[in-house]
Amino acid sequence: MPHPLRLALTAGIAALTAACSPLTMFSTLTPKDPATRADVGTAYGPLSRQKLDVYAPRKAKGPAPVAVFFYGGSWDSGRRQDYRWVGQALAAQGYLTVVPDYRLFPEVTYPGFLDDGALAIRWAVDHAADLGGDPSRVVLVGHSAGAYNAVMLGFDTRYLKAQGVDPRTIKAVAGLSGPYDFVPIDGAITRRTFGGAADLAATQPALYAGKTRPPAFLATGDSDRTVYPRNTRTLAAAIRAAGGAVEEKHYAGVDHAGTVLALSRPFRGKAPILADMTAFLDAAVR
């Protein structure tokens, strides 16, 4: 007869599987890096989606640089709780890490999610010192739609200036599998999210590339069929042409989700993305 504890555990896992998305399951069950949860569900604005979590290094020698991580989800899905493993991975690398939620379609379209991102960065700058961080050394990291958010907030200075943040505070941006080159708009996701923009050219990160913009780490997998690697190639080429600094990485055998999953402990052997990215960021915040 099965042991009662084993039955209970099996039932618990089955219930969790039924109630959770695959990403929630992964976030719940995957081994995580050592870090401290410094803030959970803290409001950075008055609206229900304007909340964030903060992860801090367990051992820091002086104020830590600050990383703000924006998750993906086609600008219509995602929640910060499912990215605890990313927050802890970056915190274990020495970064005070902020993971904000932001408003999604259909509540907002472009540029509402960028407005929220800038407000979250404002919160990070205002509160970093109280949590052991250095508000003068901020990096922005994102995956997929979140990579677009991170790069745009680093390159198009209007959003940070609107929140009273000096754009020079952003020392680097890192985009994993980001959609950076989608005009003319021909897809359902970009059409609904950006189709109402008065100036479609202004939605593209390459328009803002230049020598005065923060250095960029742009990574993609050569097996990505969701956001094609040409997005990374096009933006990297535009940055170089404008005299900016960029490190462009293409990882063999890695698909769209694989670039962010490679930040997790179980999948780090697939590609050295965490090591490559943090080496780039570390050089920028020194």
CSV table of C-alpha atoms in Angstrom, one decimal:
chain,number,residue,atom,x,y,z
A,1,MET,CA,0.0,0.0,0.0
A,2,PRO,CA,1.5,3.4,-0.9
A,3,HIS,CA,2.9,5.5,1.9
A,4,PRO,CA,0.5,8.3,3.0
A,5,LEU,CA,3.2,11.0,2.6
A,6,ARG,CA,4.0,9.8,-0.9
A,7,LEU,CA,0.2,9.9,-1.7
A,8,ALA,CA,0.0,13.5,-0.3
A,9,LEU,CA,3.0,14.6,-2.3
A,10,THR,CA,1.7,13.1,-5.5
A,11,ALA,CA,-1.7,14.7,-4.9
A,12,GLY,CA,-0.1,18.1,-4.2
A,13,ILE,CA,2.0,18.0,-7.4
A,14,ALA,CA,-1.1,17.0,-9.4
A,15,ALA,CA,-3.1,19.8,-8.0
A,16,LEU,CA,-0.3,22.3,-8.7
A,17,THR,CA,0.0,21.0,-12.3
A,18,ALA,CA,-3.8,21.5,-12.8
A,19,ALA,CA,-3.8,25.0,-11.3
A,20,CYS,CA,-0.7,26.5,-12.8
A,21,SER,CA,0.7,27.4,-16.2
A,22,PRO,CA,3.9,25.6,-17.3
A,23,LEU,CA,5.9,28.8,-16.5
A,24,THR,CA,4.4,29.0,-13.0
A,25,MET,CA,5.2,25.3,-12.5
A,26,PHE,CA,8.8,25.9,-13.7
A,27,SER,CA,9.1,29.0,-11.4
A,28,THR,CA,7.7,27.1,-8.4
A,29,LEU,CA,9.7,23.9,-8.8
A,30,THR,CA,13.0,24.9,-10.4
A,31,PRO,CA,16.2,25.1,-8.2
A,32,LYS,CA,17.0,28.8,-7.6
A,33,ASP,CA,20.2,30.7,-6.9
A,34,PRO,CA,20.8,32.0,-3.4
A,35,ALA,CA,19.4,35.5,-2.9
A,36,THR,CA,17.3,37.6,-0.5
A,37,ARG,CA,13.8,38.7,-1.4
A,38,ALA,CA,14.0,42.3,-0.3
A,39,ASP,CA,10.6,43.4,-1.4
A,40,VAL,CA,7.5,41.5,-2.6
A,41,GLY,CA,4.5,43.1,-4.3
A,42,THR,CA,5.6,46.6,-3.6
A,43,ALA,CA,3.6,49.3,-5.5
A,44,TYR,CA,5.6,51.6,-7.7
A,45,GLY,CA,2.5,53.3,-9.0
A,46,PRO,CA,-1.3,53.6,-8.1
A,47,LEU,CA,-2.6,51.0,-10.6
A,48,SER,CA,-3.1,47.3,-10.0
A,49,ARG,CA,-0.4,46.1,-12.4
A,50,GLN,CA,2.2,48.6,-11.1
A,51,LYS,CA,3.8,46.3,-8.6
A,52,LEU,CA,7.3,44.8,-8.3
A,53,ASP,CA,9.5,42.4,-6.5
A,54,VAL,CA,13.1,42.9,-5.5
A,55,TYR,CA,15.9,40.4,-5.0
A,56,ALA,CA,19.2,41.3,-3.3
A,57,PRO,CA,22.6,39.6,-3.2
A,58,ARG,CA,23.2,37.7,0.0
A,59,LYS,CA,26.7,39.0,0.2
A,60,ALA,CA,27.6,42.4,-1.3
A,61,LYS,CA,30.8,44.4,-1.0
A,62,GLY,CA,29.4,47.9,-0.9
A,63,PRO,CA,26.3,49.1,-2.8
A,64,ALA,CA,25.3,46.7,-5.6
A,65,PRO,CA,24.5,47.8,-9.1
A,66,VAL,CA,20.8,47.6,-9.9
A,67,ALA,CA,19.2,45.5,-12.6
A,68,VAL,CA,15.6,46.0,-13.8
A,69,PHE,CA,14.3,42.9,-15.6
A,70,PHE,CA,11.3,43.1,-17.9
A,71,TYR,CA,9.7,39.7,-18.8
A,72,GLY,CA,8.1,39.0,-22.2
A,73,GLY,CA,4.7,37.7,-23.2
A,74,SER,CA,3.7,39.6,-26.4
A,75,TRP,CA,2.7,42.6,-24.3
A,76,ASP,CA,-0.5,40.8,-23.4
A,77,SER,CA,0.6,38.4,-20.7
A,78,GLY,CA,3.1,37.8,-17.9
A,79,ARG,CA,3.5,38.2,-14.2
A,80,ARG,CA,6.5,38.9,-12.0
A,81,GLN,CA,5.9,35.9,-9.7
A,82,ASP,CA,6.8,33.6,-12.5
A,83,TYR,CA,10.3,35.1,-12.9
A,84,ARG,CA,11.6,34.7,-9.3
A,85,TRP,CA,14.3,32.4,-10.7
A,86,VAL,CA,15.6,35.3,-13.0
A,87,GLY,CA,15.5,37.7,-10.1
A,88,GLN,CA,17.5,35.3,-7.9
A,89,ALA,CA,19.9,34.5,-10.8
A,90,LEU,CA,20.8,38.1,-11.3
A,91,ALA,CA,21.0,38.8,-7.6
A,92,ALA,CA,23.4,35.9,-7.2
A,93,GLN,CA,25.6,37.6,-9.8
A,94,GLY,CA,25.8,40.7,-7.6
A,95,TYR,CA,22.8,42.8,-8.8
A,96,LEU,CA,20.0,44.3,-6.7
A,97,THR,CA,17.3,43.1,-9.1
A,98,VAL,CA,13.9,44.6,-9.6
A,99,VAL,CA,11.2,42.6,-11.5
A,100,PRO,CA,8.2,44.8,-12.2
A,101,ASP,CA,4.8,43.9,-13.7
A,102,TYR,CA,3.5,46.4,-16.2
A,103,ARG,CA,0.2,47.1,-17.9
A,104,LEU,CA,-0.7,44.8,-20.8
A,105,PHE,CA,-2.9,44.8,-23.9
A,106,PRO,CA,-5.9,45.4,-24.0
A,107,GLU,CA,-5.6,47.7,-21.0
A,108,VAL,CA,-2.9,49.6,-22.8
A,109,THR,CA,-1.1,49.7,-26.2
A,110,TYR,CA,2.2,51.4,-27.1
A,111,PRO,CA,3.5,53.3,-25.3
A,112,GLY,CA,1.7,52.5,-22.0
A,113,PHE,CA,3.9,49.6,-21.1
A,114,LEU,CA,7.0,51.9,-21.6
A,115,ASP,CA,5.5,54.5,-19.4
A,116,ASP,CA,5.1,51.9,-16.7
A,117,GLY,CA,8.7,50.7,-17.2
A,118,ALA,CA,10.0,54.2,-16.8
A,119,LEU,CA,8.0,54.6,-13.6
A,120,ALA,CA,9.4,51.3,-12.2
A,121,ILE,CA,12.9,52.5,-13.0
A,122,ARG,CA,12.1,55.7,-11.1
A,123,TRP,CA,11.1,53.6,-8.1
A,124,ALA,CA,14.4,51.7,-8.4
A,125,VAL,CA,16.5,54.8,-8.5
A,126,ASP,CA,14.6,56.3,-5.5
A,127,HIS,CA,14.7,53.2,-3.3
A,128,ALA,CA,17.9,51.4,-4.4
A,129,ALA,CA,20.1,52.9,-1.6
A,130,ASP,CA,17.7,51.7,1.1
A,131,LEU,CA,17.9,48.2,-0.2
A,132,GLY,CA,21.7,48.0,-0.6
A,133,GLY,CA,21.9,49.2,-4.2
A,134,ASP,CA,23.7,52.0,-6.1
A,135,PRO,CA,21.1,54.2,-7.8
A,136,SER,CA,23.8,55.7,-10.1
A,137,ARG,CA,24.5,52.3,-11.7
A,138,VAL,CA,21.4,50.8,-13.3
A,139,VAL,CA,21.2,48.2,-16.1
A,140,LEU,CA,18.0,47.1,-18.0
A,141,VAL,CA,17.5,43.5,-19.0
A,142,GLY,CA,14.6,41.9,-20.8
A,143,HIS,CA,13.4,38.9,-22.8
A,144,SER,CA,11.2,39.0,-25.9
A,145,ALA,CA,8.7,41.8,-25.6
A,146,GLY,CA,10.5,42.7,-22.4
A,147,ALA,CA,13.7,43.0,-24.4
A,148,TYR,CA,12.0,45.6,-26.6
A,149,ASN,CA,10.9,47.4,-23.4
A,150,ALA,CA,14.4,47.4,-21.9
A,151,VAL,CA,16.1,48.6,-25.1
A,152,MET,CA,13.6,51.3,-25.8
A,153,LEU,CA,13.8,52.6,-22.3
A,154,GLY,CA,17.5,52.8,-22.5
A,155,PHE,CA,17.6,54.3,-26.0
A,156,ASP,CA,14.6,56.6,-26.2
A,157,THR,CA,15.3,59.1,-23.4
A,158,ARG,CA,11.9,60.7,-23.4
A,159,TYR,CA,10.4,58.1,-21.0
A,160,LEU,CA,13.0,58.4,-18.3
A,161,LYS,CA,13.1,62.2,-18.6
A,162,ALA,CA,9.3,62.3,-18.1
A,163,GLN,CA,9.9,60.5,-14.8
A,164,GLY,CA,12.7,62.8,-13.7
A,165,VAL,CA,15.4,60.1,-14.2
A,166,ASP,CA,18.7,61.1,-15.7
A,167,PRO,CA,19.1,58.8,-18.8
A,168,ARG,CA,22.9,58.6,-18.0
A,169,THR,CA,21.9,56.5,-14.9
A,170,ILE,CA,21.4,53.6,-17.4
A,171,LYS,CA,24.8,52.1,-17.8
A,172,ALA,CA,23.9,49.2,-20.2
A,173,VAL,CA,20.9,47.3,-21.7
A,174,ALA,CA,20.6,43.6,-22.4
A,175,GLY,CA,18.0,42.2,-24.7
A,176,LEU,CA,17.4,38.5,-25.2
A,177,SER,CA,15.4,37.5,-28.3
A,178,GLY,CA,13.8,40.9,-28.7
A,179,PRO,CA,11.5,42.1,-31.5
A,180,TYR,CA,13.3,45.3,-32.6
A,181,ASP,CA,12.5,45.4,-36.3
A,182,PHE,CA,8.8,45.1,-37.1
A,183,VAL,CA,7.9,48.0,-39.5
A,184,PRO,CA,6.0,47.7,-41.8
A,185,ILE,CA,3.7,46.0,-39.3
A,186,ASP,CA,2.4,42.8,-40.7
A,187,GLY,CA,1.7,40.6,-37.6
A,188,ALA,CA,-1.4,40.4,-35.4
A,189,ILE,CA,0.6,41.0,-32.2
A,190,THR,CA,2.4,44.1,-33.4
A,191,ARG,CA,-0.6,45.4,-35.3
A,192,ARG,CA,-2.8,45.4,-32.2
A,193,THR,CA,0.0,46.7,-29.9
A,194,PHE,CA,1.6,49.4,-32.1
A,195,GLY,CA,-0.9,49.9,-35.0
A,196,GLY,CA,-2.4,53.0,-33.4
A,197,ALA,CA,0.9,54.8,-33.1
A,198,ALA,CA,0.9,58.1,-35.0
A,199,ASP,CA,4.6,57.7,-36.0
A,200,LEU,CA,5.4,54.0,-36.6
A,201,ALA,CA,9.1,54.8,-37.2
A,202,ALA,CA,9.3,56.2,-33.6
A,203,THR,CA,8.4,52.7,-32.2
A,204,GLN,CA,11.7,51.2,-33.5
A,205,PRO,CA,14.7,51.1,-31.2
A,206,ALA,CA,17.2,51.6,-34.1
A,207,LEU,CA,15.9,55.2,-34.5
A,208,TYR,CA,17.5,56.1,-31.2
A,209,ALA,CA,20.8,54.3,-31.6
A,210,GLY,CA,23.9,56.4,-31.1
A,211,LYS,CA,27.2,57.0,-29.4
A,212,THR,CA,25.4,58.6,-26.4
A,213,ARG,CA,23.2,55.6,-25.7
A,214,PRO,CA,24.2,52.9,-23.2
A,215,PRO,CA,26.1,49.9,-24.5
A,216,ALA,CA,23.9,47.0,-25.6
A,217,PHE,CA,24.2,43.2,-25.2
A,218,LEU,CA,21.9,41.6,-27.8
A,219,ALA,CA,21.5,37.9,-27.8
A,220,THR,CA,19.3,35.5,-29.7
A,221,GLY,CA,19.1,31.8,-30.5
A,222,ASP,CA,19.6,30.6,-34.1
A,223,SER,CA,16.6,28.2,-33.7
A,224,ASP,CA,14.2,31.0,-32.7
A,225,ARG,CA,11.1,30.9,-34.9
A,226,THR,CA,9.0,33.2,-32.7
A,227,VAL,CA,11.2,36.4,-33.0
A,228,TYR,CA,13.6,35.8,-35.8
A,229,PRO,CA,17.3,36.4,-35.2
A,230,ARG,CA,17.2,39.1,-37.9
A,231,ASN,CA,15.8,41.4,-35.3
A,232,THR,CA,19.0,41.2,-33.3
A,233,ARG,CA,21.2,41.5,-36.4
A,234,THR,CA,19.3,44.6,-37.7
A,235,LEU,CA,19.5,46.4,-34.4
A,236,ALA,CA,23.1,45.5,-33.8
A,237,ALA,CA,24.0,46.8,-37.2
A,238,ALA,CA,22.2,50.0,-36.6
A,239,ILE,CA,24.0,50.6,-33.3
A,240,ARG,CA,27.3,50.0,-35.0
A,241,ALA,CA,26.5,52.4,-37.9
A,242,ALA,CA,25.5,55.1,-35.4
A,243,GLY,CA,28.8,54.7,-33.5
A,244,GLY,CA,27.3,53.0,-30.5
A,245,ALA,CA,28.7,50.0,-28.5
A,246,VAL,CA,27.1,46.6,-28.9
A,247,GLU,CA,27.9,43.0,-28.3
A,248,GLU,CA,25.9,40.6,-30.5
A,249,LYS,CA,25.6,37.0,-29.7
A,250,HIS,CA,23.9,34.1,-31.6
A,251,TYR,CA,23.6,30.8,-29.7
A,252,ALA,CA,23.4,27.6,-31.7
A,253,GLY,CA,20.5,25.3,-31.1
A,254,VAL,CA,18.7,27.8,-28.8
A,255,ASP,CA,15.1,28.7,-29.4
A,256,HIS,CA,13.0,31.7,-28.3
A,257,ALA,CA,12.3,30.6,-24.8
A,258,GLY,CA,15.8,29.1,-24.5
A,259,THR,CA,17.5,32.4,-24.2
A,260,VAL,CA,15.7,33.2,-20.9
A,261,LEU,CA,15.6,29.6,-19.7
A,262,ALA,CA,19.4,29.6,-20.0
A,263,LEU,CA,19.5,32.0,-17.0
A,264,SER,CA,18.1,29.3,-14.8
A,265,ARG,CA,20.2,26.7,-13.0
A,266,PRO,CA,18.8,23.7,-14.9
A,267,PHE,CA,19.4,25.1,-18.3
A,268,ARG,CA,22.7,26.9,-18.0
A,269,GLY,CA,24.5,24.1,-19.7
A,270,LYS,CA,22.6,24.8,-22.9
A,271,ALA,CA,24.2,28.2,-23.5
A,272,PRO,CA,26.5,30.5,-21.5
A,273,ILE,CA,24.1,33.4,-21.7
A,274,LEU,CA,24.1,34.3,-18.1
A,275,ALA,CA,27.9,34.3,-17.9
A,276,ASP,CA,28.2,36.3,-21.2
A,277,MET,CA,25.6,38.8,-20.3
A,278,THR,CA,26.8,39.5,-16.8
A,279,ALA,CA,30.4,39.8,-17.9
A,280,PHE,CA,29.2,42.5,-20.3
A,281,LEU,CA,27.1,44.2,-17.7
A,282,ASP,CA,29.8,44.0,-15.1
A,283,ALA,CA,32.2,45.9,-17.4
A,284,ALA,CA,29.6,48.6,-18.0
A,285,VAL,CA,28.9,49.3,-14.3
A,286,ARG,CA,32.5,49.3,-13.1
